JSON list of C-alpha atoms in Angstrom, two decimals:
[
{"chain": "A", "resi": 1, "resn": "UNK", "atom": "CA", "xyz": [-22.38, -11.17, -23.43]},
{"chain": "A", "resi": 2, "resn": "UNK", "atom": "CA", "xyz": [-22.46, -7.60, -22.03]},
{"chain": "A", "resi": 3, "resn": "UNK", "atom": "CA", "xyz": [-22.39, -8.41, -18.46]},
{"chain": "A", "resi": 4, "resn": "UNK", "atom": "CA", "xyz": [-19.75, -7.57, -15.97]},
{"chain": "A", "resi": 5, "resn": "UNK", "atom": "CA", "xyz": [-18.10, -10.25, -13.64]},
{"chain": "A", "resi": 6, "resn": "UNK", "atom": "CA", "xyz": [-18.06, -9.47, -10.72]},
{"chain": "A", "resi": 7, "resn": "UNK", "atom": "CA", "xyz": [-16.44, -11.79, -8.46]},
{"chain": "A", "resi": 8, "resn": "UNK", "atom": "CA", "xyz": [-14.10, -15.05, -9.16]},
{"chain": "A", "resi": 9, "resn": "UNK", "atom": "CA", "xyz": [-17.11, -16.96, -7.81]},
{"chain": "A", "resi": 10, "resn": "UNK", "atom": "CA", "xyz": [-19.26, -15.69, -11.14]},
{"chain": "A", "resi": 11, "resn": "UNK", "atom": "CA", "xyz": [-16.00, -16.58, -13.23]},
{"chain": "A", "resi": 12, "resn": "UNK", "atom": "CA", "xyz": [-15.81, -20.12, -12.33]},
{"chain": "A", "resi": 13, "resn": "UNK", "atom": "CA", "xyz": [-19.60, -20.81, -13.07]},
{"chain": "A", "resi": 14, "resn": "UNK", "atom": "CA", "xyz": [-19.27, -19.47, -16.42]},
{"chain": "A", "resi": 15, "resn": "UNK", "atom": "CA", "xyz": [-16.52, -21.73, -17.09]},
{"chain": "A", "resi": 16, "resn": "UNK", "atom": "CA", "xyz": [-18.46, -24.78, -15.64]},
{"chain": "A", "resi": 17, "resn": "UNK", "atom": "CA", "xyz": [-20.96, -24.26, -17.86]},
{"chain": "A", "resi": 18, "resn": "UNK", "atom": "CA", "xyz": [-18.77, -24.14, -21.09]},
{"chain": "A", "resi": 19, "resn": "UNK", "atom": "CA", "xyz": [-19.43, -20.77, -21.88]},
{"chain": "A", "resi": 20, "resn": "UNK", "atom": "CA", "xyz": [-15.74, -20.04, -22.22]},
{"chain": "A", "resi": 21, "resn": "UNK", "atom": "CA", "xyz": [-14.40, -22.83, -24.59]},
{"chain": "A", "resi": 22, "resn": "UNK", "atom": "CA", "xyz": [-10.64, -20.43, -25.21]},
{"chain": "A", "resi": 23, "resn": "UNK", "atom": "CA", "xyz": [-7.49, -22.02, -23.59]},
{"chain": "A", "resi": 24, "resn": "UNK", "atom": "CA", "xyz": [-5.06, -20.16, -22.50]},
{"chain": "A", "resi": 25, "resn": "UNK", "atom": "CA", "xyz": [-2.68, -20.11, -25.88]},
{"chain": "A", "resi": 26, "resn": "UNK", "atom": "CA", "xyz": [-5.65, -19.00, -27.82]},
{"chain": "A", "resi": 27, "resn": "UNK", "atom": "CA", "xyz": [-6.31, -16.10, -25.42]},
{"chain": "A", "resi": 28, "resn": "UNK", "atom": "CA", "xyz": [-2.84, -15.20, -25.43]},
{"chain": "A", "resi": 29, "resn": "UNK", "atom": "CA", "xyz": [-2.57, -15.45, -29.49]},
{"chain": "A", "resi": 30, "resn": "UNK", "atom": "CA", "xyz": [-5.98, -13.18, -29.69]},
{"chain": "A", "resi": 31, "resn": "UNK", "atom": "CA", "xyz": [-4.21, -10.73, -27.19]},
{"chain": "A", "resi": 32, "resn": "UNK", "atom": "CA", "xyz": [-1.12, -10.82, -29.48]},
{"chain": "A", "resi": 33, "resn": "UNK", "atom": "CA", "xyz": [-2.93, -10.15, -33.02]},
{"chain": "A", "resi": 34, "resn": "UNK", "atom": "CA", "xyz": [-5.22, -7.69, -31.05]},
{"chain": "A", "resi": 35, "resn": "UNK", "atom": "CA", "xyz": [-1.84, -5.88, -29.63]},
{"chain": "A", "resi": 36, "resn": "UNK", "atom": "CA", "xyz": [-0.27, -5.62, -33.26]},
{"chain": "A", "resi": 37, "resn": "UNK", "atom": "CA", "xyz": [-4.18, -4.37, -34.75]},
{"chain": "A", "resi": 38, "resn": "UNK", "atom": "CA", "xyz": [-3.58, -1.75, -32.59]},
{"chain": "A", "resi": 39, "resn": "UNK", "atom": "CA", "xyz": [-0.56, -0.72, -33.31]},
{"chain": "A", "resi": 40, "resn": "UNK", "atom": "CA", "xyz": [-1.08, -0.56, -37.24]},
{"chain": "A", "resi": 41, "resn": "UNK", "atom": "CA", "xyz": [-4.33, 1.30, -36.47]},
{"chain": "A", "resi": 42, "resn": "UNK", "atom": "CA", "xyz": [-2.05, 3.55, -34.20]},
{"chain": "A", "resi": 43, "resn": "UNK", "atom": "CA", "xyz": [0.52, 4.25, -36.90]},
{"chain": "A", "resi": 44, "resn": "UNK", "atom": "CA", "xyz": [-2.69, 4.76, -39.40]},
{"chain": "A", "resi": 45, "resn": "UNK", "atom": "CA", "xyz": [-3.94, 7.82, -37.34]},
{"chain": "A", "resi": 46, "resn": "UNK", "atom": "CA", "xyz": [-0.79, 9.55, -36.69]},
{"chain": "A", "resi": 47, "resn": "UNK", "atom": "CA", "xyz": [-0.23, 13.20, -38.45]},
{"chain": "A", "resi": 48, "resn": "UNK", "atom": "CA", "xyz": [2.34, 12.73, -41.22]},
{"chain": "A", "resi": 49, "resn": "UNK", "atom": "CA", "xyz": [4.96, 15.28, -40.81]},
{"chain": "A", "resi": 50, "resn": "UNK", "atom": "CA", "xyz": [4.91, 18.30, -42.31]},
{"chain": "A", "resi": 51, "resn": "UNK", "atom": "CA", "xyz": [6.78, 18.76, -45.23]},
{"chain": "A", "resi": 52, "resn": "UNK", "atom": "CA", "xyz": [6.00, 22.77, -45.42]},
{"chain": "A", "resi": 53, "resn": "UNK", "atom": "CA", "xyz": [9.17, 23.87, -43.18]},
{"chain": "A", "resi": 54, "resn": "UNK", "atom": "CA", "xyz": [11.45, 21.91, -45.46]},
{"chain": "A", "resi": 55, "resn": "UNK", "atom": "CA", "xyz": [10.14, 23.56, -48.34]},
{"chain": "A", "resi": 56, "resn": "UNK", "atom": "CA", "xyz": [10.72, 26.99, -46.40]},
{"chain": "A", "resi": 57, "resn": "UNK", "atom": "CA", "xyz": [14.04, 25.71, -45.68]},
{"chain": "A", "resi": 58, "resn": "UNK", "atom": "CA", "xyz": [15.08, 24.80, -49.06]},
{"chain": "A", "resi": 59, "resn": "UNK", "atom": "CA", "xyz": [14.08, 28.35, -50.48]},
{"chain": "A", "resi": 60, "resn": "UNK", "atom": "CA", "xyz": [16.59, 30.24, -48.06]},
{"chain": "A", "resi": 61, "resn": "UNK", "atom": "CA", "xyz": [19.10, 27.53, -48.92]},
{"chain": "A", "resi": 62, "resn": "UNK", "atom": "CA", "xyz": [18.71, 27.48, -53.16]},
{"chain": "A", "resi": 63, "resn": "UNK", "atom": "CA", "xyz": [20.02, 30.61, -53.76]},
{"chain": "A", "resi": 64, "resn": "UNK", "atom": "CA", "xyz": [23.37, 30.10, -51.56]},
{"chain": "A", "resi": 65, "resn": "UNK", "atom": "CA", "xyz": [23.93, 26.69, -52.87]},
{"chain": "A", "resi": 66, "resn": "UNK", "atom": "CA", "xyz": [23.26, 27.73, -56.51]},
{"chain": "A", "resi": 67, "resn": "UNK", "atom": "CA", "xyz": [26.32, 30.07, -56.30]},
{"chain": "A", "resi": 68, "resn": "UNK", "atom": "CA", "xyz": [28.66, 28.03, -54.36]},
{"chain": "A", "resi": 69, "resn": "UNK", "atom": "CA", "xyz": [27.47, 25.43, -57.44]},
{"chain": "A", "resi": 70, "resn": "UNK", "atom": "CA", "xyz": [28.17, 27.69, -59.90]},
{"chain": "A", "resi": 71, "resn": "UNK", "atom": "CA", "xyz": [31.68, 28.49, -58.66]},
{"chain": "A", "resi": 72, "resn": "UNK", "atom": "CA", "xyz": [32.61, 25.43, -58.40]},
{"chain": "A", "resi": 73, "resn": "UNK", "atom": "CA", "xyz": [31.96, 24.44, -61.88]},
{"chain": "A", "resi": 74, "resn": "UNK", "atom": "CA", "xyz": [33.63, 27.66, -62.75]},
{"chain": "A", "resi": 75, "resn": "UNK", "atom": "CA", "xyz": [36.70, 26.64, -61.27]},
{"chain": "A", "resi": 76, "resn": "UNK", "atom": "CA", "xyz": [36.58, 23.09, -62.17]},
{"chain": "A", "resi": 77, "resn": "UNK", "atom": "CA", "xyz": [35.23, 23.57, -65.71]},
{"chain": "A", "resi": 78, "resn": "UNK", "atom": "CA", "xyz": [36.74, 26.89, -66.53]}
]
C-alpha cells in the first residue's frame, strides 16, 4: 500500500476495515528490531580506520626503541 494518509479521518477507516491487524506491542517490537537493523547496517558502512599512520609512526619509532632495547640488555645482560 503506497498511498499517503492524509488525515486521521483516512486513518480510522483503514483500521475499520481491518487493514491494519498490528497492535501496538507488535509495532513497537518491529520499530525496535528495525532500530537495531539499522544500526548494524550503520556500523557495516563505516570506514575502518586507517592503519597507514601507525605504520608511519612505528617506522620513526623502531629505530629509537631498538637502541634504548639494546642498551638495556647490555646493561642487564652484560
Amino acid at each position: 500500500m503506497a498511498t499517503r494518509l492524509t488525515s486521521v479521518k483516512q486513518l480510522a477507516n483503514i483500521k475499520e476495515k481491518g487493514i491494519i491487524t498490528m497492535n501496538k506491542i507488535a509495532v513497537k517490537e518491529k520499530l525496535n528490531s528495525l532500530e537495531a537493523e539499522i544500526q548494524i547496517l550503520k556500523i557495516a558502512v563505516n570506514e575502518r580506520p586507517d592503519f597507514q599512520i601507525d605504520e608511519m609512526n612505528w617506522k620513526k619509532i623502531k629505530p629509537a626503541l631498538k637502541k634504548a632495547r639494546a642498551q638495556i640488555y647490555k646493561e642487564t645482560y652484560g
